Tab-separated table of C-alpha atoms and ligand atoms in Angstrom:
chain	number	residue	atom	x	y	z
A	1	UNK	CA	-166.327	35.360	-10.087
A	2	UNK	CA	-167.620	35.410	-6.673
A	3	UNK	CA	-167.993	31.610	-6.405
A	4	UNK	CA	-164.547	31.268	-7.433
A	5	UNK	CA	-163.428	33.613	-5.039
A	6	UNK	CA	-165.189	32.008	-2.351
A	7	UNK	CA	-163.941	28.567	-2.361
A	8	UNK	CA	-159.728	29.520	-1.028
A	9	UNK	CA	-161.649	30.960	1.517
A	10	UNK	CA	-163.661	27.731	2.538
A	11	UNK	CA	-160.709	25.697	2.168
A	12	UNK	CA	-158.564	28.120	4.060
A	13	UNK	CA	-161.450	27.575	6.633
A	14	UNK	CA	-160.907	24.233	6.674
A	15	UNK	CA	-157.506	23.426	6.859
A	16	UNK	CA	-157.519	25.983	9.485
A	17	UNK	CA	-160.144	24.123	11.698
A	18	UNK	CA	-158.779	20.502	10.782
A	19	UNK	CA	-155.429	22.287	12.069
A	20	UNK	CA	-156.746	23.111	15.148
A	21	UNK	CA	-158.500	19.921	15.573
A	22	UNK	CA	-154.983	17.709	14.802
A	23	UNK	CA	-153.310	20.039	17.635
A	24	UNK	CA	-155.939	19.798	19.863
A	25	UNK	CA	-156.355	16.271	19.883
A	26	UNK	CA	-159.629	16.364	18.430
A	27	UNK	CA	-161.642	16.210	21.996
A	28	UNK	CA	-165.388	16.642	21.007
A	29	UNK	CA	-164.929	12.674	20.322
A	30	UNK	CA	-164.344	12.504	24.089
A	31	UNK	CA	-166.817	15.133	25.477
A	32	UNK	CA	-169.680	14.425	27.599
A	33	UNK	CA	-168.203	10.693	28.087
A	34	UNK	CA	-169.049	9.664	31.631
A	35	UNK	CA	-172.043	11.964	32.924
A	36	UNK	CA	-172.022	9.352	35.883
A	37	UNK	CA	-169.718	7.520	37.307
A	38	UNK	CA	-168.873	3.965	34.885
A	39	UNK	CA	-170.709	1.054	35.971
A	40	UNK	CA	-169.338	-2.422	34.911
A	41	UNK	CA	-167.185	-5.227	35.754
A	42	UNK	CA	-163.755	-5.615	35.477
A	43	UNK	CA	-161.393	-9.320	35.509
A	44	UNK	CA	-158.793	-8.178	37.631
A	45	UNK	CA	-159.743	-9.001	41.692
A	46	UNK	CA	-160.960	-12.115	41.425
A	47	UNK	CA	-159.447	-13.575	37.721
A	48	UNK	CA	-156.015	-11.842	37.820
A	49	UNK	CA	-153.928	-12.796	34.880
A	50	UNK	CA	-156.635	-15.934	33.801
A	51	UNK	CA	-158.047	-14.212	31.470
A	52	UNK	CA	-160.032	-15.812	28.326
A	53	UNK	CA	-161.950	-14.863	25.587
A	54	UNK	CA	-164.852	-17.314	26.712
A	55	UNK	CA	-164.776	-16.338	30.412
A	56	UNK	CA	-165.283	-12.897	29.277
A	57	UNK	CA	-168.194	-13.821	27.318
A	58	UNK	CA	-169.712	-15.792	30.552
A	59	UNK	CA	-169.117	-13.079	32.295
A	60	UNK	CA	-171.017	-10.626	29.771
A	61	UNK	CA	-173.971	-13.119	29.686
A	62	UNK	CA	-173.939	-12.984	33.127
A	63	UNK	CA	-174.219	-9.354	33.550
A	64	UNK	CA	-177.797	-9.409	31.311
A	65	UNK	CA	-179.055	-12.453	33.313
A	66	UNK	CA	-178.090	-11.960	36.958
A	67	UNK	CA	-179.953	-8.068	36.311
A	68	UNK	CA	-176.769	-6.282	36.277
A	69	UNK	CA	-177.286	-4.562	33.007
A	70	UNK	CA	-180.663	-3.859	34.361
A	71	UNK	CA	-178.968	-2.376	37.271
A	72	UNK	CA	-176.778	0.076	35.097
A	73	UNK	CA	-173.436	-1.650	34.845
A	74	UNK	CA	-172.831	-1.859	30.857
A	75	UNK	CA	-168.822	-2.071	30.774
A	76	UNK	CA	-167.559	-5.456	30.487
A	77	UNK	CA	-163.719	-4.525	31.109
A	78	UNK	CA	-160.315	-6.914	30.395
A	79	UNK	CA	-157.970	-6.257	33.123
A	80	UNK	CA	-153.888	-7.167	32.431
A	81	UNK	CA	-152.677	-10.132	30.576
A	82	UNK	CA	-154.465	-10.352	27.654
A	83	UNK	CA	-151.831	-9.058	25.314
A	84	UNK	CA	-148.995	-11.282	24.399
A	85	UNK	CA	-146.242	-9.502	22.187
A	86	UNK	CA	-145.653	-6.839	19.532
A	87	UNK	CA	-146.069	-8.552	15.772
A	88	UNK	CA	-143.460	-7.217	13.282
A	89	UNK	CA	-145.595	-4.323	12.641
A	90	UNK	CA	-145.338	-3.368	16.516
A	91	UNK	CA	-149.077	-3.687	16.088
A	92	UNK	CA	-150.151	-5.162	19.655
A	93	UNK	CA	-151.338	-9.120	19.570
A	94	UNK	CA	-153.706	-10.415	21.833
A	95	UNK	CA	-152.836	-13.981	23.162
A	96	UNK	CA	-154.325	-16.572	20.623
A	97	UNK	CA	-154.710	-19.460	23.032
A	98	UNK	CA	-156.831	-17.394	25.448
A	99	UNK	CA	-158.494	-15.023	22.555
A	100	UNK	CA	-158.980	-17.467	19.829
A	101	UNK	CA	-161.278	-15.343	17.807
A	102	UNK	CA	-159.322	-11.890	18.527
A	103	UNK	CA	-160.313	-8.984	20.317
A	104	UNK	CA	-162.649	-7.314	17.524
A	105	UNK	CA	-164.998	-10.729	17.573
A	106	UNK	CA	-164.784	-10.199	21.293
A	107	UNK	CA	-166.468	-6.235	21.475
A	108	UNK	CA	-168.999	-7.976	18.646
A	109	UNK	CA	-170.379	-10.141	21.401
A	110	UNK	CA	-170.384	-7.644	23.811
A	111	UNK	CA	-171.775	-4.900	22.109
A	112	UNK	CA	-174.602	-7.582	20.656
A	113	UNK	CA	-175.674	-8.057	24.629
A	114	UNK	CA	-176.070	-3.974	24.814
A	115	UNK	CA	-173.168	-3.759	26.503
A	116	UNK	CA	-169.682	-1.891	26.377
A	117	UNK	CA	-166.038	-3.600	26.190
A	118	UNK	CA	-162.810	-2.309	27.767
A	119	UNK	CA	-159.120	-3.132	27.667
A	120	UNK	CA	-156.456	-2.530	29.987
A	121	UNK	CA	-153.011	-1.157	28.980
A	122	UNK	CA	-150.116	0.520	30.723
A	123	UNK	CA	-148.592	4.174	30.022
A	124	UNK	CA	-144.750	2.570	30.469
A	125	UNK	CA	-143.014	0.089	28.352
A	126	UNK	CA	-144.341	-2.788	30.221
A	127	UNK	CA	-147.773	-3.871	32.159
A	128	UNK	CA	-147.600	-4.558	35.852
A	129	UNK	CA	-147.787	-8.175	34.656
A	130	UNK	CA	-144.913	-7.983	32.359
A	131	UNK	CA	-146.790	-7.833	29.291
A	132	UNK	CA	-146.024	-5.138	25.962
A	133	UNK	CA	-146.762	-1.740	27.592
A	134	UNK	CA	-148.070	1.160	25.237
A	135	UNK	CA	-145.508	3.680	25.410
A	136	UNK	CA	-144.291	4.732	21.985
A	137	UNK	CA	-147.282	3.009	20.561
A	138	UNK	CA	-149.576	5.364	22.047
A	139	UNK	CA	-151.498	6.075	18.675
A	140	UNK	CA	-151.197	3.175	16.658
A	141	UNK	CA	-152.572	1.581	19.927
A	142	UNK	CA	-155.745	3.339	19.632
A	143	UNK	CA	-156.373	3.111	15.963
A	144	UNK	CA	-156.437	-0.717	17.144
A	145	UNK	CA	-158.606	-0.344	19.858
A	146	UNK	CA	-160.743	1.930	17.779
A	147	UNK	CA	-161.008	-0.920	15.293
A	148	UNK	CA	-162.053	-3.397	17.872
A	149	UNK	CA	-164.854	-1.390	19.502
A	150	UNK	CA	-163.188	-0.773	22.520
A	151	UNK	CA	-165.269	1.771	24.640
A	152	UNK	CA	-163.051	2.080	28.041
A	153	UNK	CA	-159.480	2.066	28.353
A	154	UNK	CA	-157.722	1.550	32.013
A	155	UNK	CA	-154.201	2.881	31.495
A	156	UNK	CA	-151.578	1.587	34.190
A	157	UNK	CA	-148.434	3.046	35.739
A	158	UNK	CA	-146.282	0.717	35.744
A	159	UNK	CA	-143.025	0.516	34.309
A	160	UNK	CA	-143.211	3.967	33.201
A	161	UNK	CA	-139.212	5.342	34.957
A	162	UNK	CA	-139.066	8.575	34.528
A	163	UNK	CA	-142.068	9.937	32.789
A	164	UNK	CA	-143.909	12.429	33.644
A	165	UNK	CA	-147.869	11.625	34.703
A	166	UNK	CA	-150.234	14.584	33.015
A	167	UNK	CA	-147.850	13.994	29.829
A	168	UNK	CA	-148.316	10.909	29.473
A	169	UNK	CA	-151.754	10.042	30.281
A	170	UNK	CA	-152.471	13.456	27.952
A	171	UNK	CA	-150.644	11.933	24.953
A	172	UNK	CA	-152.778	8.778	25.530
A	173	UNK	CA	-156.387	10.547	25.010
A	174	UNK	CA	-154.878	12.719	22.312
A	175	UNK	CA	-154.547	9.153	20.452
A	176	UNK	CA	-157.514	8.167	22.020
A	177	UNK	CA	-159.418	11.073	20.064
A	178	UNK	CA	-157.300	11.068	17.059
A	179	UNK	CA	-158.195	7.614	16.423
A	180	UNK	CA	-161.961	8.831	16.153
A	181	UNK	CA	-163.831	6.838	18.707
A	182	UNK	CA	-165.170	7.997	21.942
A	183	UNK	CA	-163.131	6.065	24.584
A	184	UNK	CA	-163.614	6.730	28.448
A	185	UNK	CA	-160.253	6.985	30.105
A	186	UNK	CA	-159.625	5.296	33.131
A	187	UNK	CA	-156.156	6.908	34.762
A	188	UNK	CA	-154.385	4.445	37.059
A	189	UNK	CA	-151.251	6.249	38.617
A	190	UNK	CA	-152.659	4.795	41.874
A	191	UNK	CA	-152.623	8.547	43.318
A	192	UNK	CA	-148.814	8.910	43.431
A	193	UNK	CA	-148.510	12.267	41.534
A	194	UNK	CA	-152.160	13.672	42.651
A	195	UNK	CA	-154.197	13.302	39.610
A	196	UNK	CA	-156.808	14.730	41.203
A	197	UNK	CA	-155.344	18.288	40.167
A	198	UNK	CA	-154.726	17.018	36.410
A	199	UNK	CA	-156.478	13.990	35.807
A	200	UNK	CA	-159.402	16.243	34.248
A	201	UNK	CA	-157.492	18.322	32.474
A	202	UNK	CA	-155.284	15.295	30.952
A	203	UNK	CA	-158.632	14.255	29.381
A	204	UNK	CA	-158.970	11.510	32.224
A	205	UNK	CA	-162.557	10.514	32.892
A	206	UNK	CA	-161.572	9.057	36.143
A	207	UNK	CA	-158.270	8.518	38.424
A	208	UNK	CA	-157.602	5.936	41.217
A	209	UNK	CA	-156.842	7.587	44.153
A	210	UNK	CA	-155.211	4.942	45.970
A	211	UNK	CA	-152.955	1.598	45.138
A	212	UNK	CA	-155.187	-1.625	44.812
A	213	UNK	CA	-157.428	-2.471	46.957
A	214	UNK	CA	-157.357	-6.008	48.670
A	215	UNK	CA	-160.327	-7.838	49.834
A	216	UNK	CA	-159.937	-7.377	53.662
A	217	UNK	CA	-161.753	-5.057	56.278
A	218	UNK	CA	-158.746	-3.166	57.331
A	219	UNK	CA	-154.734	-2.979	57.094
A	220	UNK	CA	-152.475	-2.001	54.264
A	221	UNK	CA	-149.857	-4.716	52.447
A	222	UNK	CA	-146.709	-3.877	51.218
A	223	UNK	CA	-145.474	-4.725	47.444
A	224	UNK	CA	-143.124	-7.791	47.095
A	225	UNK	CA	-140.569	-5.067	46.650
A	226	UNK	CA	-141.153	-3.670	49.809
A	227	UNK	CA	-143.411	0.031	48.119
A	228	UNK	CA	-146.441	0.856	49.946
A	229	UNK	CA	-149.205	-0.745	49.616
A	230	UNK	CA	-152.812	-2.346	48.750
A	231	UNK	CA	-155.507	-1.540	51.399
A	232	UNK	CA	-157.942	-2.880	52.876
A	233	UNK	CA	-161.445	-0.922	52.715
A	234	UNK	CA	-160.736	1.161	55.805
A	235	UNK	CA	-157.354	2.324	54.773
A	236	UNK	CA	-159.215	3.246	51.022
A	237	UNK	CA	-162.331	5.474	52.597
A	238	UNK	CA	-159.704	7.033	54.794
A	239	UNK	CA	-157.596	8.012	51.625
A	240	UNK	CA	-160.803	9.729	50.296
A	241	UNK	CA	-161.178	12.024	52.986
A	242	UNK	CA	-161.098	15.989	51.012
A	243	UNK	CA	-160.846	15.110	47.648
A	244	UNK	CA	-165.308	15.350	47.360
A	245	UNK	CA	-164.325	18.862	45.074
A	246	UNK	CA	-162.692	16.989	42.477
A	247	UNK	CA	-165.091	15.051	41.047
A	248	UNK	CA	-168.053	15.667	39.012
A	249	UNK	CA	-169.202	14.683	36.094
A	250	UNK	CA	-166.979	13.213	32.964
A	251	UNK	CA	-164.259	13.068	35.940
A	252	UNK	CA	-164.933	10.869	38.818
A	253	UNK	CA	-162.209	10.018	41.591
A	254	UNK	CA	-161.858	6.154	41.983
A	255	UNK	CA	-161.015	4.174	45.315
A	256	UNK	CA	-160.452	0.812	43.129
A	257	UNK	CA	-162.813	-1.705	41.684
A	258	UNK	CA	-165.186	-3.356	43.960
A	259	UNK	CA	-164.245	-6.381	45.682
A	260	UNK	CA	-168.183	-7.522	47.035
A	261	UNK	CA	-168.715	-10.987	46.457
A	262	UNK	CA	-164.893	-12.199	46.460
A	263	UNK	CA	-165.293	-13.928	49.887
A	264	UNK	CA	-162.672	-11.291	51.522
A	265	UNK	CA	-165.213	-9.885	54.065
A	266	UNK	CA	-168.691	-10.181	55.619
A	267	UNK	CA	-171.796	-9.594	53.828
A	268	UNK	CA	-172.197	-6.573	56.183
A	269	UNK	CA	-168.854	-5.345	55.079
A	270	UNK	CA	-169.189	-5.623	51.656
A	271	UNK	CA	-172.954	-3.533	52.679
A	272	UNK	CA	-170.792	-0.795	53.828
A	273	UNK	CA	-168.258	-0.860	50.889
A	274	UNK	CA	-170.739	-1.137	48.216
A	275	UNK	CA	-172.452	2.207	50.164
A	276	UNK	CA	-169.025	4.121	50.154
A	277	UNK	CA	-168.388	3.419	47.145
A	278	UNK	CA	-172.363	5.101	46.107
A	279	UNK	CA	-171.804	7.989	48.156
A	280	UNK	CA	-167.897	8.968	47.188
A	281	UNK	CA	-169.567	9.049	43.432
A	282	UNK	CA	-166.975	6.152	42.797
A	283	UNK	CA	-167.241	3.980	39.544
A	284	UNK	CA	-169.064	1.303	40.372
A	285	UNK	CA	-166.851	-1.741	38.576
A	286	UNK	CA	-167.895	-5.260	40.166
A	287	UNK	CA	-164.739	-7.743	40.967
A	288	UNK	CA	-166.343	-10.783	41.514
A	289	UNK	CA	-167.314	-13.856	39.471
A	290	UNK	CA	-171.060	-12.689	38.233
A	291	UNK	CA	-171.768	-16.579	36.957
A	292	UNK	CA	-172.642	-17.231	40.599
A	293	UNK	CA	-173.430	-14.760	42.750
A	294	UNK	CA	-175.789	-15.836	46.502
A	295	UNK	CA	-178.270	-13.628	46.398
A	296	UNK	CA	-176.756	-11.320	49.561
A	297	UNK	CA	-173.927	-10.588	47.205
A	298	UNK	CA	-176.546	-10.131	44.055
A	299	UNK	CA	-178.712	-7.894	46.454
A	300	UNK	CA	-176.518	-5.609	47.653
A	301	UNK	CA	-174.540	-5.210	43.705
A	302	UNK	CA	-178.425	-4.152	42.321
A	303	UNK	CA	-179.441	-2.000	44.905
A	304	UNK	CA	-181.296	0.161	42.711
A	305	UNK	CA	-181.582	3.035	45.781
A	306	UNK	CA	-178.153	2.730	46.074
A	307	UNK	CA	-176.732	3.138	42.895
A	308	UNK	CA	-179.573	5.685	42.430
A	309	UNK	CA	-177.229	8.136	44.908
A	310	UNK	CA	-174.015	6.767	43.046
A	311	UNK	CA	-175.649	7.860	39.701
A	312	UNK	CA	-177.547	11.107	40.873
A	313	UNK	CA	-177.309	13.696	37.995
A	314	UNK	CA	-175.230	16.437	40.314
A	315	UNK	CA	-172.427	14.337	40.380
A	316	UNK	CA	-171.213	15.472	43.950
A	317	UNK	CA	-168.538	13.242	45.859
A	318	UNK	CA	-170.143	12.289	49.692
A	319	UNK	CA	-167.780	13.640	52.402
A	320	UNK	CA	-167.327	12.947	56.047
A	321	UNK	CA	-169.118	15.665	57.951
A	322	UNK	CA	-168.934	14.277	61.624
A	323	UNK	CA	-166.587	12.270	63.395
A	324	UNK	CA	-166.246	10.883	66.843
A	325	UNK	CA	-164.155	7.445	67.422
A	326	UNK	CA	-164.856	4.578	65.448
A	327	UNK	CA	-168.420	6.197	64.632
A	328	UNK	CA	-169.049	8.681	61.486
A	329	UNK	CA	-171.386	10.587	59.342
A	330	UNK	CA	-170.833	11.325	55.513
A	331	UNK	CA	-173.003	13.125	53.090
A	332	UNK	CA	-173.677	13.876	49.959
A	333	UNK	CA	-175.608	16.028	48.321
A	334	UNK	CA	-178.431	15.052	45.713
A	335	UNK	CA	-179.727	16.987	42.341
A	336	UNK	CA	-183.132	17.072	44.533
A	337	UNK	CA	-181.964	19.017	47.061
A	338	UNK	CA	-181.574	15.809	49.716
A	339	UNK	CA	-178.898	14.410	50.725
A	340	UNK	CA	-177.564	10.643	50.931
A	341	UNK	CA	-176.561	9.627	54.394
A	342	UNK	CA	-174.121	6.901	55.899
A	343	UNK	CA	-174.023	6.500	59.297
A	344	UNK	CA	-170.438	4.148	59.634
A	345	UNK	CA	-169.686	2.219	62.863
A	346	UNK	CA	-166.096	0.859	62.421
A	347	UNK	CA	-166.210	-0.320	65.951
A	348	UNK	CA	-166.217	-3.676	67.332
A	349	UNK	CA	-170.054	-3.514	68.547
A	350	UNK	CA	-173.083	-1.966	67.679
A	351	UNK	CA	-173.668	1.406	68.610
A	352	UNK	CA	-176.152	3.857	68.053
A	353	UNK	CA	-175.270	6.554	65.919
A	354	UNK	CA	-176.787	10.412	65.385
A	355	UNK	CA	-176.936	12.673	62.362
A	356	UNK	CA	-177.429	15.908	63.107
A	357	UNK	CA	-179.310	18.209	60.358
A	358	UNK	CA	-176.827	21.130	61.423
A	359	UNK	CA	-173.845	18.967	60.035
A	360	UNK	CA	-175.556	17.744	56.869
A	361	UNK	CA	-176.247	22.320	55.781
A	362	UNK	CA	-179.981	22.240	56.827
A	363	UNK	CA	-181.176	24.329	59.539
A	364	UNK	CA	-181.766	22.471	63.012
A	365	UNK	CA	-185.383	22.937	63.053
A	366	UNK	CA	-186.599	21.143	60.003
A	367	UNK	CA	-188.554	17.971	59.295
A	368	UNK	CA	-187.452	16.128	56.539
A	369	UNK	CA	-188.712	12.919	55.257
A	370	UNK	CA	-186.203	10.022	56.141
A	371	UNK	CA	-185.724	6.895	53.601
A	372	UNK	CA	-183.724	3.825	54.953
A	373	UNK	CA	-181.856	2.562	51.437
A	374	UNK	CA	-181.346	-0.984	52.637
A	375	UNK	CA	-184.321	-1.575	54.269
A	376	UNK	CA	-186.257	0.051	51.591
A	377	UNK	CA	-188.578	1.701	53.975
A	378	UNK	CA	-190.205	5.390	54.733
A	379	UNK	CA	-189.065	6.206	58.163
A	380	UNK	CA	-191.217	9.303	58.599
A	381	UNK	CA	-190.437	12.769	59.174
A	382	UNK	CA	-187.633	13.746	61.389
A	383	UNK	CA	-187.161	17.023	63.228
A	384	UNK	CA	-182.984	18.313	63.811
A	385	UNK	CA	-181.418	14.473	63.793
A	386	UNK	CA	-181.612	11.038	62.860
A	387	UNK	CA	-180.370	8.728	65.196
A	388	UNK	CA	-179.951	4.298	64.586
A	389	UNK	CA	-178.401	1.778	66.058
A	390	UNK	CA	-175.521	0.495	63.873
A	391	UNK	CA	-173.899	-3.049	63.503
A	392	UNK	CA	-170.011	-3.351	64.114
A	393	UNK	CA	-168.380	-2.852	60.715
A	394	UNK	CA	-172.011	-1.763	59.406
A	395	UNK	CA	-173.455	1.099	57.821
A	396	UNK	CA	-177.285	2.367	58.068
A	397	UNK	CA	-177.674	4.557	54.573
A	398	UNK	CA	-180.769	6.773	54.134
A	399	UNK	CA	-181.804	9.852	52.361
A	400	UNK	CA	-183.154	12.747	54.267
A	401	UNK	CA	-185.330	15.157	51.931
A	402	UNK	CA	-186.686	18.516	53.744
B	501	LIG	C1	-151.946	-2.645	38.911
B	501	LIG	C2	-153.337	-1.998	38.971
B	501	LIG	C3	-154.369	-3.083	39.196
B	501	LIG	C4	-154.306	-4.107	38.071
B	501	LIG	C5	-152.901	-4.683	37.958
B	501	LIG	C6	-152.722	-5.537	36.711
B	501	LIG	O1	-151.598	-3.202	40.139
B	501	LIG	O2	-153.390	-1.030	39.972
B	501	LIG	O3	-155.660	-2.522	39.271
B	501	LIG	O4	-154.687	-3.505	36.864
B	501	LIG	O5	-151.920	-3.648	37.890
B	501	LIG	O6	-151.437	-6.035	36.594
């Protein structure tokens, strides 16, 4: 009798929670995704739309031989391009020339290197590139992607009229979590509606802050249709300036994929971007063609005491804390109580540079052990300041622990 009475209960219970779980999108598939900001590498900067199922796989071997995987990249991400139509089930087709062996064959390989596979798609009815967008096919997407393995999804903005941005890139990781597998969410809206104060909330696990980045020092490009713009580095670190409290972890804000190694800049550029991109708490998503890498390029991607402050547990974003010209300080602060330094010339020479404890939240007085993250090296202890001479377009990164 009791039994009996009992079980409409349970089920009651049930249906109730499975209820709640079907509104809500089911998100404890998606929680705790991205502790850290992604590392990986992504086709887009240096491959564009040539895209192939067997580049992809170079690329993955790559990222195990060159020490990359050792490093802490593990996402081995498909940029635009590799979808070619809608089949008469609107299911989305991969192009068979380029993907011979499909997309689910693809994540196999990956996956059997340790690694994790993404795929790019756009929130509008088209990609930037022309090719089928997702919108309408928001969940039957997913279940696809679910069934190939995918791990990371970089949703576009593109073609996308008038739609509105949390919406849409909420209705995305809804499918995302409906179709059962935990996806990281890459928001691309390239910072036009501020998804800094939603992109968390939509279930984003990061948001670019910025339109693309191109592989120059400094200036901005317009669009062929005359919108503004892809930037060079400056114009990117500049655009991060007071968004540090939106990020932490499972939500990171994202300056664009890294462009070191794509021949764009110096080797003492690309130091400084690779060491912006640590300290902002940016994903760290390499650009350039890993199959042959000089080892300045391979040095400065596997900096392991750089990517240690990218990856530090506390998850804070680095912010400028002193300015004066073309010279700066930034900061962030580590789980350890240190912080991670950059002292940034942007000038035309080399100049010497101070950080001041005062600006950095320690008292004036204190000695506190100085690291040098490039040259690998104990610097001693250091009373009130830290001052270097810095190369023109250079950076001198160090951590200073009290
Ligand atoms: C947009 C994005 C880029 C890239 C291209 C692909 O421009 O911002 O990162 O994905 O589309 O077409």
């Amino acid at each position: 009798m009791k039994i009996n009475q009992q079980v409409p209960v349970a089920l009651a219970a049930v249906l109730l929670l499975s209820t709640v779980l079907v509104a809500q999108g089911n998100k404890s598939v998606s929680a705790g995704l991205a502790p850290a900001p992604p590392m990986g590498w992504n086709s887009w900067n240096k491959f564009g739309c040539n895209v192939s199922e067997q580049m992809i796989k170079d690329m993955a071997d790559a990222m195990v031989k060159s020490g990359m995987k050792e490093a802490g990249y593990q996402y081995v991400n498909i940029d635009d391009c590799w979808q070619i139509s809608r089949d008469a089930s609107a299911n989305i087709v991969p192009d068979p020339q380029r993907f011979p062996h499909g997309m689910k064959a693809l994540g196999d390989y990956i996956h059997s290197l340790g690694l994790k596979f993404g795929v790019y798609s756009d929130a509008g009815s088209k990609t930037c590139a022309g090719r089928p967008g997702g919108l309408g096919h928001e969940y039957q997407d997913a279940l696809q992607y679910a069934s190939w393995g995918v791990d990371y999804l970089k949703y576009d903005w593109c073609n996308t009229t008038t739609q509105d941005a949390k919406a849409s890139y909420a209705n995305i990781r809804a499918a995302l979590d409906s179709a059962g597998r935990p996806i990281v969410l890459s928001i691309c809206e390239w910072g036009t509606a501020k998804p800094w104060l939603w992109g968390k909330e939509a279930g984003g696990n990061l948001w670019r802050t910025t339109g693309d980045i191109k592989d120059r020092w400094g200036g901005a490009e317009k669009w062929p249709d005359g919108s503004c713009c892809s930037n060079g580095l400056l114009g990117i670190v500049d655009q991060q300036v007071g968004l540090q409290s939106y990020a932490g972890p499972g939500h990171w804000n994202d300056p664009d994929m890294l462009e070191v190694g794509n021949g764009g800049m110096t080797d003492t550029e690309y130091r400084s971007h690779f060491s912006f991109w640590a300290l902002l708490a940016a994903p760290l998503i390499a650009g350039n063609d890993l199959r042959d890498m000089r080892p300045e390029i391979h040095d400065i991607l596997t900096n392991k005491e750089v990517i240690a402050v990218n990856q530090d547990p506390a998850g804070h974003e680095g912010e400028r804390v002193w300015k004066n010209g073309d010279l700066e300080v930034w900061a962030k602060q580590q789980s350890d109580g240190s912080r991670a330094l950059i002292l940034f010339n942007r000038g035309g020479s080399q100049q010497e540079i101070t950080a001041r404890w005062e600006d950095i939240g320690y008292p004036a007085g204190v000695a506190a052990s100085v690291r040098d993250l490039w040259q690998h090296k104990d610097l001693g202890k250091m009373s009130g300041k830290f001052s270097a001479p810095v190369a023109s377009h250079g950076v001198v990164m160090i951590t200073v622990k009290p």
